[in-house]
Tab-separated table of C-alpha atoms and ligand atoms in Angstrom:
chain	number	residue	atom	x	y	z
A	97	MET	CA	-3.334	32.253	63.809
A	98	ILE	CA	-6.590	32.242	61.805
A	99	ARG	CA	-9.631	31.590	64.008
A	100	THR	CA	-12.457	29.576	62.484
A	101	ARG	CA	-15.784	31.174	63.415
A	102	VAL	CA	-18.488	29.057	65.000
A	103	LYS	CA	-22.284	29.041	64.813
A	104	ILE	CA	-24.253	26.824	67.158
A	105	CYS	CA	-27.673	26.299	65.588
A	106	GLY	CA	-31.084	25.091	66.653
A	107	LEU	CA	-31.094	26.611	70.128
A	108	THR	CA	-34.421	26.498	71.954
A	109	ARG	CA	-33.517	26.950	75.631
A	110	ALA	CA	-32.059	29.818	77.622
A	111	SER	CA	-29.548	27.528	79.338
A	112	ASP	CA	-28.279	26.349	75.939
A	113	VAL	CA	-27.850	29.917	74.686
A	114	GLN	CA	-25.897	30.702	77.849
A	115	ALA	CA	-23.708	27.614	77.350
A	116	ALA	CA	-22.999	28.524	73.704
A	117	VAL	CA	-22.023	32.070	74.717
A	118	ALA	CA	-19.875	30.837	77.618
A	119	ALA	CA	-18.127	28.363	75.307
A	120	GLY	CA	-17.212	31.181	72.905
A	121	ALA	CA	-19.596	30.685	69.979
A	122	ASP	CA	-19.515	33.586	67.528
A	123	ALA	CA	-23.134	33.084	66.483
A	124	VAL	CA	-26.260	31.290	67.579
A	125	GLY	CA	-28.993	30.129	65.227
A	126	PHE	CA	-32.729	30.083	65.820
A	127	VAL	CA	-34.782	27.837	63.531
A	128	LEU	CA	-37.900	29.725	62.466
A	129	TYR	CA	-39.160	26.779	60.406
A	130	PRO	CA	-42.119	25.188	62.194
A	131	PRO	CA	-41.665	21.622	60.878
A	132	SER	CA	-38.252	21.380	62.530
A	133	PRO	CA	-38.021	19.692	65.948
A	134	ARG	CA	-35.713	22.632	66.806
A	135	ALA	CA	-38.190	25.311	65.781
A	136	VAL	CA	-38.858	28.322	67.973
A	137	THR	CA	-41.530	30.981	67.605
A	138	ALA	CA	-40.667	34.629	67.055
A	139	GLU	CA	-41.600	35.301	70.660
A	140	GLN	CA	-39.269	32.581	71.902
A	141	ALA	CA	-36.441	33.772	69.642
A	142	ALA	CA	-36.881	37.352	70.865
A	143	ALA	CA	-36.576	36.205	74.477
A	144	LEU	CA	-33.474	34.123	73.701
A	145	CYS	CA	-31.852	37.036	71.851
A	146	LYS	CA	-32.082	39.097	75.038
A	147	LEU	CA	-29.497	36.722	76.559
A	148	LEU	CA	-26.860	37.541	73.945
A	149	PRO	CA	-23.926	39.855	74.710
A	150	PRO	CA	-23.083	42.473	72.069
A	151	PHE	CA	-20.531	40.525	70.049
A	152	VAL	CA	-22.507	37.295	69.538
A	153	THR	CA	-24.474	37.240	66.299
A	154	ALA	CA	-28.151	36.250	66.362
A	155	VAL	CA	-29.052	34.283	63.232
A	156	GLY	CA	-32.641	33.615	62.172
A	157	LEU	CA	-33.126	30.626	59.892
A	158	PHE	CA	-35.910	30.378	57.334
A	159	VAL	CA	-36.883	27.777	54.725
A	160	ASP	CA	-38.847	29.086	51.739
A	161	GLU	CA	-40.865	31.230	54.114
A	162	ASP	CA	-43.524	33.721	53.055
A	163	PRO	CA	-41.745	37.103	52.812
A	164	GLU	CA	-44.460	38.704	54.929
A	165	VAL	CA	-43.718	36.196	57.691
A	166	VAL	CA	-39.990	36.908	57.474
A	167	ALA	CA	-40.675	40.639	57.652
A	168	ALA	CA	-42.923	40.166	60.678
A	169	VAL	CA	-40.281	38.081	62.454
A	170	ILE	CA	-37.618	40.708	61.752
A	171	GLU	CA	-39.892	43.307	63.340
A	172	GLN	CA	-40.183	41.240	66.496
A	173	VAL	CA	-36.767	39.591	66.816
A	174	PRO	CA	-33.448	41.519	66.897
A	175	LEU	CA	-31.752	39.248	64.362
A	176	ASP	CA	-28.314	40.308	63.117
A	177	LEU	CA	-28.232	37.885	60.202
A	178	LEU	CA	-30.773	35.948	58.152
A	179	GLN	CA	-30.052	32.412	56.973
A	180	PHE	CA	-32.064	31.169	54.027
A	181	HIS	CA	-32.013	27.399	53.920
A	182	GLY	CA	-34.484	26.623	51.138
A	183	ASP	CA	-34.679	27.343	47.414
A	184	GLU	CA	-34.803	31.122	47.839
A	185	GLY	CA	-33.252	33.118	45.012
A	186	PRO	CA	-30.847	36.021	45.646
A	187	ARG	CA	-33.604	38.624	45.326
A	188	ASP	CA	-35.743	36.733	47.861
A	189	CYS	CA	-32.838	36.803	50.309
A	190	ALA	CA	-31.828	40.423	49.781
A	191	GLY	CA	-35.323	41.827	50.021
A	192	PHE	CA	-35.278	42.481	53.762
A	193	GLY	CA	-32.461	44.980	54.063
A	194	ARG	CA	-30.569	42.733	56.462
A	195	ARG	CA	-27.293	40.846	56.145
A	196	TRP	CA	-27.900	37.312	54.992
A	197	ILE	CA	-26.255	33.986	54.265
A	198	LYS	CA	-27.453	31.321	51.859
A	199	ALA	CA	-27.402	27.651	52.721
A	200	LEU	CA	-26.554	25.401	49.796
A	201	ARG	CA	-27.390	21.754	50.162
A	202	MET	CA	-24.701	19.667	48.529
A	203	ARG	CA	-26.750	17.998	45.820
A	204	PRO	CA	-24.691	15.647	43.627
A	205	GLU	CA	-24.972	18.005	40.640
A	206	ILE	CA	-24.368	21.309	42.456
A	207	ASP	CA	-21.967	23.744	40.784
A	208	LEU	CA	-20.582	25.737	43.700
A	209	HIS	CA	-18.822	28.297	41.545
A	210	ALA	CA	-22.051	29.012	39.700
A	211	GLU	CA	-23.895	29.242	43.017
A	212	ARG	CA	-21.308	31.668	44.346
A	213	GLU	CA	-21.896	33.887	41.333
A	214	ARG	CA	-25.658	33.572	41.744
A	215	TYR	CA	-25.487	34.541	45.410
A	216	ALA	CA	-22.663	37.049	44.967
A	217	ASP	CA	-24.349	39.439	47.433
A	218	ALA	CA	-24.544	36.890	50.245
A	219	ASP	CA	-22.497	37.614	53.347
A	220	GLY	CA	-21.602	33.924	53.414
A	221	LEU	CA	-22.455	30.548	51.935
A	222	LEU	CA	-23.273	27.692	54.279
A	223	LEU	CA	-22.644	24.269	52.751
A	224	ASP	CA	-24.875	21.615	54.207
A	225	THR	CA	-25.550	17.970	53.586
A	226	PHE	CA	-28.223	17.133	51.041
A	227	GLN	CA	-30.749	14.460	51.904
A	228	PRO	CA	-33.901	14.205	49.743
A	229	GLY	CA	-36.931	15.384	51.664
A	230	ARG	CA	-34.850	17.032	54.409
A	231	ALA	CA	-34.383	20.807	54.510
A	232	GLY	CA	-31.448	20.627	56.908
A	233	GLY	CA	-30.290	19.528	60.324
A	234	THR	CA	-29.594	16.049	58.998
A	235	GLY	CA	-26.748	15.183	61.367
A	236	ALA	CA	-24.932	13.666	58.376
A	237	SER	CA	-21.738	14.915	56.786
A	238	PHE	CA	-20.876	15.219	53.101
A	239	ASP	CA	-17.586	14.699	51.289
A	240	TRP	CA	-15.473	17.711	52.228
A	241	ASP	CA	-13.281	17.116	49.168
A	242	ARG	CA	-16.170	18.620	47.208
A	243	VAL	CA	-15.422	22.081	48.630
A	244	PRO	CA	-13.211	24.005	46.174
A	245	ALA	CA	-10.216	25.584	47.943
A	246	ASP	CA	-10.836	28.974	46.305
A	247	LEU	CA	-14.308	29.140	47.853
A	248	ALA	CA	-13.294	28.080	51.364
A	249	PRO	CA	-12.664	31.589	52.773
A	250	LYS	CA	-16.360	32.440	52.222
A	251	ILE	CA	-17.717	29.094	53.329
A	252	ILE	CA	-19.434	28.067	56.549
A	253	LEU	CA	-19.128	24.296	56.689
A	254	ALA	CA	-22.083	22.378	58.130
A	255	GLY	CA	-23.507	18.898	58.181
A	256	GLY	CA	-22.890	16.253	60.803
A	257	LEU	CA	-19.993	17.997	62.538
A	258	ASP	CA	-19.173	17.171	66.134
A	259	ALA	CA	-16.296	17.405	68.619
A	260	GLY	CA	-14.665	14.358	67.067
A	261	SER	CA	-14.735	15.525	63.457
A	262	VAL	CA	-14.567	19.327	63.456
A	263	ALA	CA	-10.760	19.587	63.783
A	264	ARG	CA	-10.259	17.342	60.760
A	265	ALA	CA	-12.885	19.291	58.813
A	266	ILE	CA	-11.127	22.579	59.555
A	267	GLU	CA	-7.705	21.176	58.684
A	268	GLN	CA	-9.021	19.767	55.376
A	269	VAL	CA	-11.347	22.553	54.224
A	270	ARG	CA	-10.003	25.659	56.008
A	271	PRO	CA	-13.432	27.320	55.971
A	272	TYR	CA	-14.332	30.780	57.246
A	273	GLY	CA	-16.642	29.108	59.752
A	274	VAL	CA	-18.344	25.978	60.937
A	275	ASP	CA	-21.923	25.328	61.949
A	276	VAL	CA	-23.313	22.602	64.158
A	277	SER	CA	-26.651	21.501	65.498
A	278	GLY	CA	-27.073	17.782	66.094
A	279	GLY	CA	-23.471	17.161	67.060
A	280	VAL	CA	-23.843	19.175	70.272
A	281	GLU	CA	-27.229	17.804	71.314
A	282	ALA	CA	-28.541	15.341	73.897
A	283	ALA	CA	-31.822	15.308	71.931
A	284	LYS	CA	-33.295	17.327	69.049
A	285	GLY	CA	-33.340	20.944	70.180
A	286	VAL	CA	-31.784	20.086	73.542
A	287	LYS	CA	-28.118	21.043	73.526
A	288	ASP	CA	-25.532	19.445	75.795
A	289	ALA	CA	-23.147	21.948	77.373
A	290	GLU	CA	-20.295	19.438	77.540
A	291	ARG	CA	-20.670	18.682	73.845
A	292	ILE	CA	-20.722	22.399	73.061
A	293	PHE	CA	-17.503	22.970	74.989
A	294	GLY	CA	-15.991	19.857	73.420
A	295	PHE	CA	-16.906	21.133	69.973
A	296	MET	CA	-15.262	24.482	70.649
A	297	GLN	CA	-12.104	22.678	71.821
A	298	GLY	CA	-12.163	20.705	68.585
A	299	VAL	CA	-12.348	23.967	66.648
A	300	ARG	CA	-9.326	25.297	68.517
A	301	ASP	CA	-7.453	22.056	67.815
A	302	GLY	CA	-8.315	22.374	64.146
A	303	ASP	CA	-7.138	25.964	64.017
A	304	LYS	CA	-3.717	24.876	65.253
A	305	ARG	CA	-3.489	22.553	62.246
A	306	ARG	CA	-5.053	24.601	59.483
B	57	LIG	O1	-31.685	22.175	62.370
B	57	LIG	C1	-32.758	21.902	61.834
B	57	LIG	O2	-33.652	21.205	62.363
B	57	LIG	C2	-33.059	22.428	60.467
B	57	LIG	C3	-34.281	22.120	59.869
B	57	LIG	C4	-34.563	22.619	58.595
B	57	LIG	C5	-33.660	23.437	57.933
B	57	LIG	C6	-32.437	23.768	58.528
B	57	LIG	C7	-32.139	23.263	59.792
B	57	LIG	N1	-30.921	23.545	60.391
B	57	LIG	C8	-30.021	24.416	59.731
B	57	LIG	C9	-28.639	24.471	60.201
B	57	LIG	O3	-27.966	25.458	59.941
B	57	LIG	C10	-28.006	23.252	60.834
B	57	LIG	O4	-27.077	23.703	61.793
B	57	LIG	C11	-27.285	22.484	59.739
B	57	LIG	O5	-28.265	21.945	58.883
B	57	LIG	C12	-26.400	21.397	60.313
B	57	LIG	O6	-27.153	20.513	61.118
B	57	LIG	P1	-26.397	19.231	61.772
B	57	LIG	O7	-26.033	18.319	60.615
B	57	LIG	O8	-27.414	18.635	62.706
B	57	LIG	O9	-25.172	19.748	62.489
């Protein structure tokens, strides 16, 4: 049976990292974008990374950040993967010698096949909801019918997922992975362990149907 991989994003607390690991998340995301209510500093992210066992991927998330800042964070935080969530071009993303994924916000006019070609060197493409003026973490979903079936194996599906919707999303899209932030929270940046475990159960239910 194919297992959909899971990233829990926007973690700010040690107890939430421990809950995500205990629930079986494959990756945890740290938002290094100060305007976000889920933002952590490099120091905080470094401390949270220390809680991760060897097979859980630490993802650092940036939005149109100054390359010198990204480089400084990489020096301080043992990130396994970089997630670029702004308008970064492929050369901006590849310039750090680390594995990286590109978030694509699902603008009405987006051409996903063209974007796949543009970001051909990405280790994954994360499809997220587009809301004008919002970089991400909207808590809203987009029309999953917009995800071309031939792209799905490289796609991490994000945007408004929660325990009640993730199984249906997996069954419909059959993505490589899913990503969630708001749908497992009690408040912005404060995850709820029960919702995390419920989300992971929803993923397992979806995998039975994909
Ligand atoms: O989570 C944020 O606050 C955020 C802010 C700015 C850029 C990106 C952000 N999050 C990136 C993620 O990968 C989220 O998990 C993704 O946008 C989905 O969020 P949600 O719809 O709340 O599940």
